C-alpha positions as YAML, in Angstrom:
chain: A
units: angstrom
residues:
- id: 1
  name: MET
  ca: [-30.92, 6.37, 10.48]
- id: 2
  name: ARG
  ca: [-30.43, 9.15, 8.82]
- id: 3
  name: GLN
  ca: [-30.48, 8.85, 4.85]
- id: 4
  name: PRO
  ca: [-28.33, 9.13, 3.04]
- id: 5
  name: LEU
  ca: [-25.49, 8.44, 5.05]
- id: 6
  name: GLY
  ca: [-22.84, 11.16, 4.86]
- id: 7
  name: ILE
  ca: [-19.10, 10.63, 4.59]
- id: 8
  name: ALA
  ca: [-16.46, 12.66, 5.22]
- id: 9
  name: VAL
  ca: [-12.44, 12.03, 4.89]
- id: 10
  name: ILE
  ca: [-10.38, 13.92, 7.10]
- id: 11
  name: GLY
  ca: [-6.57, 13.73, 5.81]
- id: 12
  name: ALA
  ca: [-6.09, 13.78, 1.83]
- id: 13
  name: GLY
  ca: [-2.62, 12.20, 1.86]
- id: 14
  name: MET
  ca: [-1.62, 8.86, 0.12]
- id: 15
  name: ALA
  ca: [-3.75, 7.14, 2.58]
- id: 16
  name: GLY
  ca: [-6.50, 9.77, 2.95]
- id: 17
  name: ARG
  ca: [-6.85, 9.18, -1.18]
- id: 18
  name: ALA
  ca: [-7.32, 5.25, -0.39]
- id: 19
  name: HIS
  ca: [-10.14, 5.98, 1.88]
- id: 20
  name: ALA
  ca: [-11.67, 8.93, -0.23]
- id: 21
  name: ALA
  ca: [-11.92, 6.10, -3.18]
- id: 22
  name: ALA
  ca: [-12.75, 3.14, -0.97]
- id: 23
  name: TRP
  ca: [-16.15, 4.85, 0.10]
- id: 24
  name: ARG
  ca: [-17.00, 5.52, -3.59]
- id: 25
  name: ALA
  ca: [-16.71, 1.79, -4.53]
- id: 26
  name: ALA
  ca: [-17.80, 0.21, -1.14]
- id: 27
  name: PRO
  ca: [-21.44, -0.15, -1.93]
- id: 28
  name: THR
  ca: [-20.72, -2.40, -4.99]
- id: 29
  name: ALA
  ca: [-18.66, -4.33, -2.78]
- id: 30
  name: GLY
  ca: [-21.18, -7.48, -1.08]
- id: 31
  name: THR
  ca: [-24.51, -8.28, -1.36]
- id: 32
  name: THR
  ca: [-26.52, -6.80, 1.62]
- id: 33
  name: GLU
  ca: [-28.88, -3.85, 1.00]
- id: 34
  name: LEU
  ca: [-27.23, -0.70, 2.31]
- id: 35
  name: PRO
  ca: [-28.97, 2.78, 2.82]
- id: 36
  name: PRO
  ca: [-27.62, 5.15, 0.30]
- id: 37
  name: VAL
  ca: [-24.83, 6.95, 0.94]
- id: 38
  name: GLU
  ca: [-23.58, 10.50, 0.09]
- id: 39
  name: LEU
  ca: [-19.85, 11.90, -0.25]
- id: 40
  name: VAL
  ca: [-19.72, 15.15, 1.51]
- id: 41
  name: SER
  ca: [-16.13, 16.65, 2.15]
- id: 42
  name: VAL
  ca: [-12.47, 15.74, 2.35]
- id: 43
  name: CYS
  ca: [-10.83, 17.71, 4.89]
- id: 44
  name: ASP
  ca: [-7.10, 18.82, 5.07]
- id: 45
  name: ILE
  ca: [-4.94, 21.41, 6.43]
- id: 46
  name: ALA
  ca: [-3.79, 22.01, 2.88]
- id: 47
  name: GLY
  ca: [-7.00, 23.49, 1.32]
- id: 48
  name: ASP
  ca: [-5.44, 22.90, -2.15]
- id: 49
  name: LEU
  ca: [-4.65, 19.26, -1.71]
- id: 50
  name: ALA
  ca: [-8.09, 18.85, -0.07]
- id: 51
  name: ALA
  ca: [-9.63, 20.51, -3.14]
- id: 52
  name: ALA
  ca: [-8.22, 18.33, -5.39]
- id: 53
  name: THR
  ca: [-9.05, 15.24, -3.20]
- id: 54
  name: ALA
  ca: [-12.51, 15.97, -2.97]
- id: 55
  name: ALA
  ca: [-12.91, 16.59, -6.62]
- id: 56
  name: ARG
  ca: [-11.19, 13.63, -8.04]
- id: 57
  name: PHE
  ca: [-13.29, 11.25, -5.78]
- id: 58
  name: GLY
  ca: [-16.61, 13.00, -6.36]
- id: 59
  name: TYR
  ca: [-17.06, 14.56, -2.97]
- id: 60
  name: ALA
  ca: [-19.36, 17.51, -2.60]
- id: 61
  name: ARG
  ca: [-17.09, 20.17, -0.93]
- id: 62
  name: HIS
  ca: [-13.90, 20.27, 1.10]
- id: 63
  name: ASN
  ca: [-12.87, 21.64, 4.36]
- id: 64
  name: THR
  ca: [-9.53, 22.81, 6.16]
- id: 65
  name: ASP
  ca: [-10.74, 22.53, 9.62]
- id: 66
  name: TRP
  ca: [-11.37, 19.27, 11.33]
- id: 67
  name: HIS
  ca: [-13.97, 20.74, 13.56]
- id: 68
  name: ASP
  ca: [-15.95, 21.58, 10.73]
- id: 69
  name: ILE
  ca: [-16.69, 18.19, 9.85]
- id: 70
  name: VAL
  ca: [-17.34, 17.50, 14.23]
- id: 71
  name: ASN
  ca: [-20.07, 20.12, 13.41]
- id: 72
  name: ALA
  ca: [-21.39, 19.43, 10.46]
- id: 73
  name: GLU
  ca: [-25.03, 18.07, 10.36]
- id: 74
  name: ASP
  ca: [-25.02, 16.00, 6.89]
- id: 75
  name: ILE
  ca: [-22.11, 13.90, 7.92]
- id: 76
  name: ASP
  ca: [-22.20, 10.56, 9.49]
- id: 77
  name: ILE
  ca: [-19.19, 8.70, 9.04]
- id: 78
  name: VAL
  ca: [-15.73, 9.79, 9.05]
- id: 79
  name: SER
  ca: [-12.38, 8.29, 8.24]
- id: 80
  name: VAL
  ca: [-9.59, 9.67, 10.11]
- id: 81
  name: VAL
  ca: [-6.36, 9.68, 7.99]
- id: 82
  name: VAL
  ca: [-3.98, 11.99, 9.54]
- id: 83
  name: ALA
  ca: [-0.70, 12.19, 11.67]
- id: 84
  name: ASN
  ca: [-0.58, 9.43, 14.39]
- id: 85
  name: SER
  ca: [-0.25, 12.13, 16.95]
- id: 86
  name: LEU
  ca: [-3.27, 13.85, 15.97]
- id: 87
  name: HIS
  ca: [-5.76, 10.71, 16.18]
- id: 88
  name: ARG
  ca: [-6.95, 11.30, 19.76]
- id: 89
  name: GLU
  ca: [-8.09, 14.84, 19.61]
- id: 90
  name: ILE
  ca: [-10.05, 14.25, 16.37]
- id: 91
  name: VAL
  ca: [-11.36, 10.98, 17.10]
- id: 92
  name: GLU
  ca: [-12.90, 11.84, 20.83]
- id: 93
  name: ALA
  ca: [-14.33, 14.96, 19.06]
- id: 94
  name: LEU
  ca: [-16.10, 12.87, 16.47]
- id: 95
  name: LEU
  ca: [-17.23, 10.27, 18.71]
- id: 96
  name: ALA
  ca: [-18.66, 12.87, 21.37]
- id: 97
  name: ALA
  ca: [-20.43, 14.32, 18.34]
- id: 98
  name: GLY
  ca: [-22.22, 11.01, 17.52]
- id: 99
  name: LYS
  ca: [-20.29, 10.37, 14.33]
- id: 100
  name: HIS
  ca: [-19.36, 6.94, 13.28]
- id: 101
  name: VAL
  ca: [-15.16, 6.67, 13.19]
- id: 102
  name: LEU
  ca: [-12.78, 4.58, 11.23]
- id: 103
  name: CYS
  ca: [-9.44, 5.78, 12.45]
- id: 104
  name: GLU
  ca: [-6.40, 4.39, 10.00]
- id: 105
  name: LYS
  ca: [-3.69, 2.31, 11.82]
- id: 106
  name: PRO
  ca: [-1.77, 2.95, 14.29]
- id: 107
  name: LEU
  ca: [-4.40, 3.73, 16.90]
- id: 108
  name: THR
  ca: [-2.02, 6.50, 18.10]
- id: 109
  name: ASP
  ca: [1.15, 7.32, 19.38]
- id: 110
  name: THR
  ca: [1.16, 6.38, 23.18]
- id: 111
  name: VAL
  ca: [-0.63, 3.49, 25.17]
- id: 112
  name: THR
  ca: [-2.03, 6.52, 27.34]
- id: 113
  name: ASP
  ca: [-3.68, 8.12, 24.37]
- id: 114
  name: ALA
  ca: [-4.88, 4.47, 22.98]
- id: 115
  name: GLU
  ca: [-6.64, 4.01, 26.55]
- id: 116
  name: SER
  ca: [-8.68, 6.95, 26.25]
- id: 117
  name: MET
  ca: [-9.42, 6.34, 22.98]
- id: 118
  name: VAL
  ca: [-10.98, 3.00, 23.79]
- id: 119
  name: ALA
  ca: [-12.55, 4.42, 27.09]
- id: 120
  name: ALA
  ca: [-13.97, 7.05, 24.38]
- id: 121
  name: ALA
  ca: [-15.29, 4.20, 21.94]
- id: 122
  name: ASP
  ca: [-16.79, 2.47, 24.91]
- id: 123
  name: ARG
  ca: [-18.85, 5.45, 25.88]
- id: 124
  name: ALA
  ca: [-20.03, 6.27, 22.37]
- id: 125
  name: ASP
  ca: [-23.28, 5.25, 20.77]
- id: 126
  name: SER
  ca: [-21.66, 5.39, 17.44]
- id: 127
  name: LEU
  ca: [-19.06, 2.88, 15.95]
- id: 128
  name: ALA
  ca: [-15.38, 3.01, 16.57]
- id: 129
  name: ARG
  ca: [-13.09, 0.84, 14.40]
- id: 130
  name: LEU
  ca: [-9.60, 0.92, 13.51]
- id: 131
  name: GLY
  ca: [-8.35, 0.07, 9.73]
- id: 132
  name: PHE
  ca: [-5.91, -2.86, 9.29]
- id: 133
  name: THR
  ca: [-6.12, -3.41, 5.34]
- id: 134
  name: PHE
  ca: [-3.95, -6.35, 5.15]
- id: 135
  name: ARG
  ca: [-6.70, -8.62, 7.09]
- id: 136
  name: ARG
  ca: [-8.49, -8.05, 3.90]
- id: 137
  name: ALA
  ca: [-5.98, -9.42, 1.76]
- id: 138
  name: PRO
  ca: [-7.80, -12.56, 0.16]
- id: 139
  name: GLY
  ca: [-4.63, -15.17, 0.61]
- id: 140
  name: LEU
  ca: [-3.96, -14.10, 4.09]
- id: 141
  name: ALA
  ca: [-8.00, -14.35, 4.59]
- id: 142
  name: ALA
  ca: [-7.59, -17.73, 3.03]
- id: 143
  name: ILE
  ca: [-4.70, -19.17, 5.33]
- id: 144
  name: LYS
  ca: [-6.70, -17.85, 8.08]
- id: 145
  name: ASP
  ca: [-9.68, -19.98, 7.03]
- id: 146
  name: PHE
  ca: [-7.20, -22.92, 6.56]
- id: 147
  name: ILE
  ca: [-5.79, -22.61, 10.06]
- id: 148
  name: ASP
  ca: [-9.26, -22.28, 11.92]
- id: 149
  name: ASP
  ca: [-10.98, -25.18, 10.13]
- id: 150
  name: GLY
  ca: [-8.09, -27.41, 10.85]
- id: 151
  name: THR
  ca: [-6.66, -27.76, 7.45]
- id: 152
  name: LEU
  ca: [-3.63, -26.67, 8.70]
- id: 153
  name: GLY
  ca: [-4.31, -26.57, 12.43]
- id: 154
  name: GLU
  ca: [-2.67, -23.92, 15.01]
- id: 155
  name: VAL
  ca: [0.37, -22.24, 14.07]
- id: 156
  name: GLN
  ca: [3.73, -23.50, 15.62]
- id: 157
  name: HIS
  ca: [6.22, -21.31, 14.02]
- id: 158
  name: ILE
  ca: [5.92, -18.07, 12.06]
- id: 159
  name: ASN
  ca: [8.23, -15.92, 10.00]
- id: 160
  name: ALA
  ca: [7.15, -12.37, 8.99]
- id: 161
  name: TRP
  ca: [8.23, -9.18, 7.29]
- id: 162
  name: TYR
  ca: [7.24, -5.73, 5.86]
- id: 163
  name: TRP
  ca: [10.20, -4.46, 3.57]
- id: 164
  name: THR
  ca: [9.83, -0.82, 1.93]
- id: 165
  name: ASP
  ca: [11.92, 1.47, 0.39]
- id: 166
  name: TYR
  ca: [10.26, 4.89, 0.77]
- id: 167
  name: ALA
  ca: [12.80, 6.18, 3.05]
- id: 168
  name: CYS
  ca: [16.13, 4.73, 1.09]
- id: 169
  name: SER
  ca: [16.94, 8.03, -0.47]
- id: 170
  name: PRO
  ca: [19.07, 10.60, 2.00]
- id: 171
  name: THR
  ca: [17.21, 13.26, 0.10]
- id: 172
  name: ALA
  ca: [13.44, 12.14, 1.15]
- id: 173
  name: PRO
  ca: [12.46, 15.08, 2.85]
- id: 174
  name: MET
  ca: [11.50, 15.46, 6.51]
- id: 175
  name: SER
  ca: [8.03, 14.74, 7.49]
- id: 176
  name: TRP
  ca: [6.32, 13.63, 10.52]
- id: 177
  name: ARG
  ca: [7.34, 10.24, 9.95]
- id: 178
  name: TYR
  ca: [10.79, 10.70, 10.68]
- id: 179
  name: LYS
  ca: [9.81, 12.42, 14.10]
- id: 180
  name: GLY
  ca: [9.76, 11.17, 17.36]
- id: 181
  name: GLU
  ca: [11.66, 8.34, 19.64]
- id: 182
  name: LEU
  ca: [12.97, 4.87, 18.47]
- id: 183
  name: GLY
  ca: [9.79, 2.65, 18.04]
- id: 184
  name: SER
  ca: [7.95, 5.53, 16.56]
- id: 185
  name: GLY
  ca: [9.41, 5.02, 13.08]
- id: 186
  name: ALA
  ca: [9.33, 1.88, 10.70]
- id: 187
  name: LEU
  ca: [8.02, -0.05, 13.83]
- id: 188
  name: ALA
  ca: [5.01, 2.11, 14.14]
- id: 189
  name: ASP
  ca: [4.12, 2.65, 10.60]
- id: 190
  name: VAL
  ca: [4.69, -0.65, 8.86]
- id: 191
  name: GLY
  ca: [5.16, -2.70, 11.81]
- id: 192
  name: SER
  ca: [1.65, -1.88, 13.13]
- id: 193
  name: HIS
  ca: [0.35, -3.96, 9.97]
- id: 194
  name: LEU
  ca: [3.02, -6.70, 10.50]
- id: 195
  name: THR
  ca: [2.30, -7.26, 14.04]
- id: 196
  name: ASP
  ca: [-1.38, -7.33, 13.59]
- id: 197
  name: THR
  ca: [-0.94, -10.09, 10.75]
- id: 198
  name: VAL
  ca: [0.61, -12.12, 12.88]
- id: 199
  name: GLU
  ca: [-1.82, -11.66, 15.41]
- id: 200
  name: PHE
  ca: [-4.91, -12.07, 12.92]
- id: 201
  name: LEU
  ca: [-3.20, -15.53, 12.12]
- id: 202
  name: ALA
  ca: [-1.61, -16.80, 15.28]
- id: 203
  name: GLY
  ca: [-3.47, -15.15, 17.93]
- id: 204
  name: PRO
  ca: [-2.15, -12.38, 20.32]
- id: 205
  name: ILE
  ca: [1.44, -11.85, 20.85]
- id: 206
  name: GLN
  ca: [2.27, -12.65, 24.43]
- id: 207
  name: LYS
  ca: [6.13, -11.76, 24.91]
- id: 208
  name: VAL
  ca: [8.83, -10.28, 22.54]
- id: 209
  name: SER
  ca: [12.22, -10.30, 22.62]
- id: 210
  name: GLY
  ca: [15.69, -9.86, 20.94]
- id: 211
  name: GLY
  ca: [14.09, -6.07, 20.23]
- id: 212
  name: ARG
  ca: [16.92, -4.21, 17.93]
- id: 213
  name: PHE
  ca: [16.85, -0.83, 15.91]
- id: 214
  name: HIS
  ca: [18.57, 0.68, 13.37]
- id: 215
  name: THR
  ca: [18.74, 4.13, 11.76]
- id: 216
  name: ALA
  ca: [20.84, 4.25, 8.45]
- id: 217
  name: ILE
  ca: [20.06, 8.05, 7.61]
- id: 218
  name: THR
  ca: [20.33, 10.20, 10.64]
- id: 219
  name: SER
  ca: [19.15, 13.75, 9.02]
- id: 220
  name: ARG
  ca: [16.88, 14.53, 6.28]
- id: 221
  name: PRO
  ca: [16.48, 17.98, 4.47]
- id: 222
  name: LEU
  ca: [13.58, 20.07, 5.21]
- id: 223
  name: PRO
  ca: [10.74, 20.02, 2.66]
- id: 224
  name: LEU
  ca: [9.55, 23.73, 0.48]
- id: 225
  name: GLY
  ca: [6.06, 22.64, 0.52]
- id: 226
  name: HIS
  ca: [3.63, 19.88, 1.02]
- id: 227
  name: VAL
  ca: [4.74, 16.14, 2.08]
- id: 228
  name: VAL
  ca: [2.45, 14.09, 0.70]
- id: 229
  name: GLY
  ca: [2.55, 10.19, 1.91]
- id: 230
  name: HIS
  ca: [5.92, 8.78, 1.08]
- id: 231
  name: ASP
  ca: [6.07, 11.20, -2.05]
- id: 232
  name: HIS
  ca: [9.35, 13.02, -2.33]
- id: 233
  name: ALA
  ca: [9.28, 17.28, -2.79]
- id: 234
  name: GLU
  ca: [11.68, 20.05, -3.42]
- id: 235
  name: VAL
  ca: [13.80, 20.53, -0.31]
- id: 236
  name: SER
  ca: [15.87, 23.22, 1.07]
- id: 237
  name: ASP
  ca: [19.74, 23.11, 2.32]
- id: 238
  name: GLU
  ca: [18.58, 22.99, 5.80]
- id: 239
  name: PHE
  ca: [18.78, 19.51, 7.37]
- id: 240
  name: GLU
  ca: [16.71, 18.15, 10.61]
- id: 241
  name: PRO
  ca: [18.03, 15.06, 12.71]
- id: 242
  name: VAL
  ca: [15.89, 11.53, 12.73]
- id: 243
  name: GLY
  ca: [14.60, 10.76, 15.60]
- id: 244
  name: ASN
  ca: [13.25, 7.16, 15.16]
- id: 245
  name: ASP
  ca: [13.93, 4.10, 13.41]
- id: 246
  name: ASP
  ca: [14.39, 2.87, 9.90]
- id: 247
  name: TYR
  ca: [14.56, -0.55, 10.69]
- id: 248
  name: ALA
  ca: [13.15, -2.83, 13.79]
- id: 249
  name: GLY
  ca: [13.52, -6.63, 14.30]
- id: 250
  name: PHE
  ca: [12.26, -8.76, 17.41]
- id: 251
  name: GLY
  ca: [10.93, -12.29, 18.09]
- id: 252
  name: VAL
  ca: [7.60, -13.05, 19.25]
- id: 253
  name: GLU
  ca: [5.66, -15.81, 21.48]
- id: 254
  name: PHE
  ca: [1.94, -16.44, 20.81]
- id: 255
  name: PRO
  ca: [-0.15, -19.07, 22.40]
- id: 256
  name: THR
  ca: [0.65, -21.86, 20.50]
- id: 257
  name: GLY
  ca: [4.21, -20.84, 19.09]
- id: 258
  name: SER
  ca: [6.81, -18.58, 18.27]
- id: 259
  name: GLY
  ca: [8.58, -16.59, 15.43]
- id: 260
  name: SER
  ca: [10.35, -13.75, 14.22]
- id: 261
  name: LEU
  ca: [9.78, -10.52, 12.64]
- id: 262
  name: GLN
  ca: [11.36, -7.77, 10.58]
- id: 263
  name: VAL
  ca: [10.36, -4.29, 9.16]
- id: 264
  name: SER
  ca: [12.22, -1.82, 7.39]
- id: 265
  name: ARG
  ca: [11.32, 1.25, 5.44]
- id: 266
  name: ILE
  ca: [15.10, 1.04, 3.86]
- id: 267
  name: ALA
  ca: [15.02, -2.16, 1.96]
- id: 268
  name: ALA
  ca: [16.10, -1.03, -1.43]
- id: 269
  name: GLY
  ca: [13.92, -3.04, -3.96]
- id: 270
  name: HIS
  ca: [10.83, -3.22, -2.04]
- id: 271
  name: PRO
  ca: [8.40, -0.78, -2.29]
- id: 272
  name: ASN
  ca: [5.80, -2.48, -0.52]
- id: 273
  name: SER
  ca: [6.51, -6.08, 0.46]
- id: 274
  name: LEU
  ca: [4.66, -7.83, 3.07]
- id: 275
  name: GLY
  ca: [5.43, -11.55, 3.62]
- id: 276
  name: VAL
  ca: [4.37, -14.06, 6.04]
- id: 277
  name: GLU
  ca: [4.82, -18.09, 6.35]
- id: 278
  name: VAL
  ca: [3.06, -19.96, 8.75]
- id: 279
  name: PHE
  ca: [4.37, -23.42, 9.90]
- id: 280
  name: CYS
  ca: [1.44, -25.44, 11.29]
- id: 281
  name: ARG
  ca: [0.46, -28.85, 12.97]
- id: 282
  name: ASN
  ca: [-0.75, -29.92, 9.41]
- id: 283
  name: GLY
  ca: [1.29, -28.17, 7.02]
- id: 284
  name: SER
  ca: [2.54, -24.70, 6.37]
- id: 285
  name: ALA
  ca: [1.32, -21.44, 3.88]
- id: 286
  name: ALA
  ca: [2.90, -18.72, 2.60]
- id: 287
  name: PHE
  ca: [1.62, -15.37, 1.32]
- id: 288
  name: ASP
  ca: [3.94, -12.40, -0.18]
- id: 289
  name: PHE
  ca: [2.14, -9.28, -1.20]
- id: 290
  name: ARG
  ca: [4.33, -9.09, -4.42]
- id: 291
  name: HIS
  ca: [2.13, -11.80, -5.78]
- id: 292
  name: PRO
  ca: [-1.06, -10.87, -4.02]
- id: 293
  name: GLY
  ca: [-3.26, -12.90, -6.34]
- id: 294
  name: GLN
  ca: [-1.70, -16.44, -4.99]
- id: 295
  name: ILE
  ca: [-0.58, -18.44, -1.77]
- id: 296
  name: VAL
  ca: [1.52, -21.50, -1.31]
- id: 297
  name: LEU
  ca: [0.39, -24.55, 0.38]
- id: 298
  name: SER
  ca: [1.94, -27.51, 1.97]
- id: 299
  name: ARG
  ca: [-0.43, -29.80, 3.60]
- id: 300
  name: THR
  ca: [1.07, -32.87, 5.20]
- id: 301
  name: THR
  ca: [-1.08, -36.06, 5.77]
- id: 302
  name: ASP
  ca: [1.92, -38.54, 7.08]
- id: 303
  name: GLY
  ca: [4.03, -35.96, 9.02]
- id: 304
  name: SER
  ca: [6.88, -36.47, 6.30]
- id: 305
  name: GLY
  ca: [6.57, -32.94, 4.58]
- id: 306
  name: GLY
  ca: [6.46, -34.93, 1.41]
- id: 307
  name: THR
  ca: [3.45, -33.24, 0.12]
- id: 308
  name: GLY
  ca: [5.77, -30.28, -1.25]
- id: 309
  name: LEU
  ca: [4.47, -26.86, -1.91]
- id: 310
  name: THR
  ca: [1.57, -25.98, -4.42]
- id: 311
  name: THR
  ca: [1.03, -22.69, -5.61]
- id: 312
  name: ILE
  ca: [-2.76, -21.70, -5.54]
- id: 313
  name: GLN
  ca: [-4.14, -18.94, -7.80]
- id: 314
  name: LEU
  ca: [-6.71, -17.41, -5.60]
- id: 315
  name: GLY
  ca: [-10.64, -17.46, -7.24]
- id: 316
  name: PRO
  ca: [-14.17, -16.98, -5.97]
- id: 317
  name: ASP
  ca: [-13.81, -19.97, -3.57]
- id: 318
  name: HIS
  ca: [-11.55, -17.94, -1.20]
- id: 319
  name: PRO
  ca: [-12.46, -15.00, 0.73]
- id: 320
  name: TYR
  ca: [-13.51, -11.64, -0.39]
- id: 321
  name: ILE
  ca: [-13.18, -12.32, -4.17]
- id: 322
  name: ALA
  ca: [-16.55, -13.53, -5.18]
- id: 323
  name: ASP
  ca: [-18.50, -10.52, -4.08]
- id: 324
  name: GLY
  ca: [-15.98, -8.09, -3.37]
- id: 325
  name: LEU
  ca: [-14.48, -8.05, -7.19]
- id: 326
  name: ALA
  ca: [-16.50, -6.85, -10.09]
- id: 327
  name: MET
  ca: [-14.38, -9.47, -12.09]
- id: 328
  name: ALA
  ca: [-14.42, -12.43, -9.60]
- id: 329
  name: ALA
  ca: [-12.40, -14.84, -11.40]
- id: 330
  name: PRO
  ca: [-9.25, -17.00, -10.74]
- id: 331
  name: GLY
  ca: [-5.76, -14.98, -11.41]
- id: 332
  name: VAL
  ca: [-7.74, -11.57, -11.88]
- id: 333
  name: GLY
  ca: [-5.47, -8.83, -9.98]
- id: 334
  name: VAL
  ca: [-6.22, -7.95, -6.16]
- id: 335
  name: GLY
  ca: [-4.49, -5.84, -4.39]
- id: 336
  name: GLN
  ca: [-4.01, -3.12, -1.25]
- id: 337
  name: ASN
  ca: [-6.47, -0.53, -2.70]
- id: 338
  name: ASP
  ca: [-9.38, -3.41, -2.71]
- id: 339
  name: GLY
  ca: [-8.55, -3.80, 0.78]
- id: 340
  name: PHE
  ca: [-9.50, -0.11, 1.67]
- id: 341
  name: VAL
  ca: [-12.82, -1.07, -0.45]
- id: 342
  name: PHE
  ca: [-13.45, -4.20, 1.46]
- id: 343
  name: GLN
  ca: [-12.59, -2.50, 5.02]
- id: 344
  name: ALA
  ca: [-15.22, 0.57, 4.07]
- id: 345
  name: ARG
  ca: [-17.81, -2.53, 3.18]
- id: 346
  name: ALA
  ca: [-17.83, -4.10, 6.14]
- id: 347
  name: PHE
  ca: [-18.00, -0.60, 8.01]
- id: 348
  name: LEU
  ca: [-21.07, 0.47, 6.19]
- id: 349
  name: ASP
  ca: [-22.64, -3.15, 6.71]
- id: 350
  name: GLU
  ca: [-22.07, -2.58, 10.54]
- id: 351
  name: VAL
  ca: [-23.45, 1.03, 10.66]
- id: 352
  name: ALA
  ca: [-26.57, -0.39, 8.71]
- id: 353
  name: GLY
  ca: [-27.03, -3.03, 11.39]
- id: 354
  name: HIS
  ca: [-26.36, -6.12, 9.27]
- id: 355
  name: SER
  ca: [-25.19, -9.32, 11.33]
- id: 356
  name: GLU
  ca: [-21.75, -10.31, 11.19]
- id: 357
  name: ALA
  ca: [-22.68, -13.60, 9.54]
- id: 358
  name: ASP
  ca: [-24.24, -11.50, 6.57]
- id: 359
  name: SER
  ca: [-21.71, -9.21, 6.40]
- id: 360
  name: LEU
  ca: [-17.68, -8.93, 5.66]
- id: 361
  name: PRO
  ca: [-15.54, -9.57, 8.75]
- id: 362
  name: ARG
  ca: [-15.65, -6.56, 10.97]
- id: 363
  name: CYS
  ca: [-13.23, -3.99, 11.07]
- id: 364
  name: ALA
  ca: [-10.64, -3.95, 14.07]
- id: 365
  name: HIS
  ca: [-11.78, -2.50, 17.38]
- id: 366
  name: PHE
  ca: [-9.78, 0.10, 19.15]
- id: 367
  name: SER
  ca: [-8.60, -2.34, 21.89]
- id: 368
  name: GLU
  ca: [-6.71, -4.41, 19.26]
- id: 369
  name: GLY
  ca: [-4.99, -0.91, 18.50]
- id: 370
  name: LEU
  ca: [-4.29, -0.63, 22.16]
- id: 371
  name: HIS
  ca: [-2.90, -3.97, 22.39]
- id: 372
  name: ALA
  ca: [-0.58, -3.41, 19.06]
- id: 373
  name: LEU
  ca: [0.77, -0.23, 20.68]
- id: 374
  name: ARG
  ca: [1.88, -2.53, 23.62]
- id: 375
  name: VAL
  ca: [3.47, -5.08, 21.48]
- id: 376
  name: ARG
  ca: [5.17, -1.85, 20.23]
- id: 377
  name: ASP
  ca: [6.19, -0.29, 23.57]
- id: 378
  name: ALA
  ca: [7.43, -4.20, 24.32]
- id: 379
  name: VAL
  ca: [10.09, -4.11, 21.26]
- id: 380
  name: ILE
  ca: [11.16, -0.78, 22.67]
- id: 381
  name: ASP
  ca: [11.66, -1.95, 25.91]
- id: 382
  name: SER
  ca: [13.48, -5.26, 24.83]
- id: 383
  name: ALA
  ca: [15.39, -3.02, 22.60]
- id: 384
  name: SER
  ca: [16.66, -0.83, 25.30]
- id: 385
  name: ASP
  ca: [17.57, -3.74, 27.64]
- id: 386
  name: ASN
  ca: [19.93, -5.75, 25.59]
- id: 387
  name: GLY
  ca: [17.07, -7.50, 24.02]
- id: 388
  name: THR
  ca: [15.76, -9.20, 27.16]
- id: 389
  name: ALA
  ca: [12.39, -10.72, 26.89]
- id: 390
  name: LYS
  ca: [9.52, -8.82, 27.79]
- id: 391
  name: GLU
  ca: [5.91, -9.74, 28.46]
- id: 392
  name: VAL
  ca: [2.90, -7.84, 26.76]
- id: 393
  name: PRO
  ca: [0.02, -7.16, 28.80]
- id: 394
  name: ALA
  ca: [-3.16, -8.39, 27.69]
...
């Protein structure tokens, strides 16, 4: 293994900055020994944005052409954090060049492209993994442990939502997020996180039903400059139609039960509210990302539910905190930025050849991203067929 391991990030927007910062902090999260890392480049077609992000997070240089990252001999690990439609071309080129790739979710735009990316990952000698950061939330990880060790037991019913408000304003500028067909909007953007959260806890989604979409803001003004993440920007008086969904809802069936899911990018007052309630054989649990340092737990020992709900403050006894946070104490804040750090550390552990038993849980495989797209397509099919139930291919 070449040392130091050179790291680059392609994409300098909101999530790109999160990846850039995470690689810098990742060696401090965890206890296994890692080879030294070098922060080499941040790449973005917007050169000023790439330069500013590289300087902010301590990268040696910036690039404006992703091909330069593919061809760079001093780069070994690359985060791909660009528009979904660009993932396939970039990722496949990086893998062919022998780079280790951590791709931001969703895997891509279409099942066909995802299948090609899975095949490329299977052929590659390097690692190809997918970023689902909410898996790294200590509360969700703790709930999964309670399910798996029998404290809660198998999931019988689940209620989950991901409400955001970044698209509430009709003056939010047009960007790639608002282009495409129904299913490529809120469902693909925040819904990919939500379906992965449900599958993380309850197992693979096998059927969906009741699919429905709504687009509340049907046109948006064109921006006069760069649009970074969900940020607003100066806009012109020219508008472009919105092609995809502001809201999506659907029911799901998984191996041991069923549930309901909702996603929105127009939920006023909810900048980033992912929540999940699981009702299990031996009790229930709930997690709300607005209160990321706690979970709510109920354990039923006599079948009556009389034990009630208990709020538990997360601490060193729960996943990620003891070795992941510098101040590992009950009640100390943990949030979404930490999830990117844990994710990067897990990827570094795998690149370094550490066993899964000695590492943070592995990042998702591309095949899991392919399955998430098949769930999305089943929701689209259901919505176009008056909510009829649709099977999700394995």
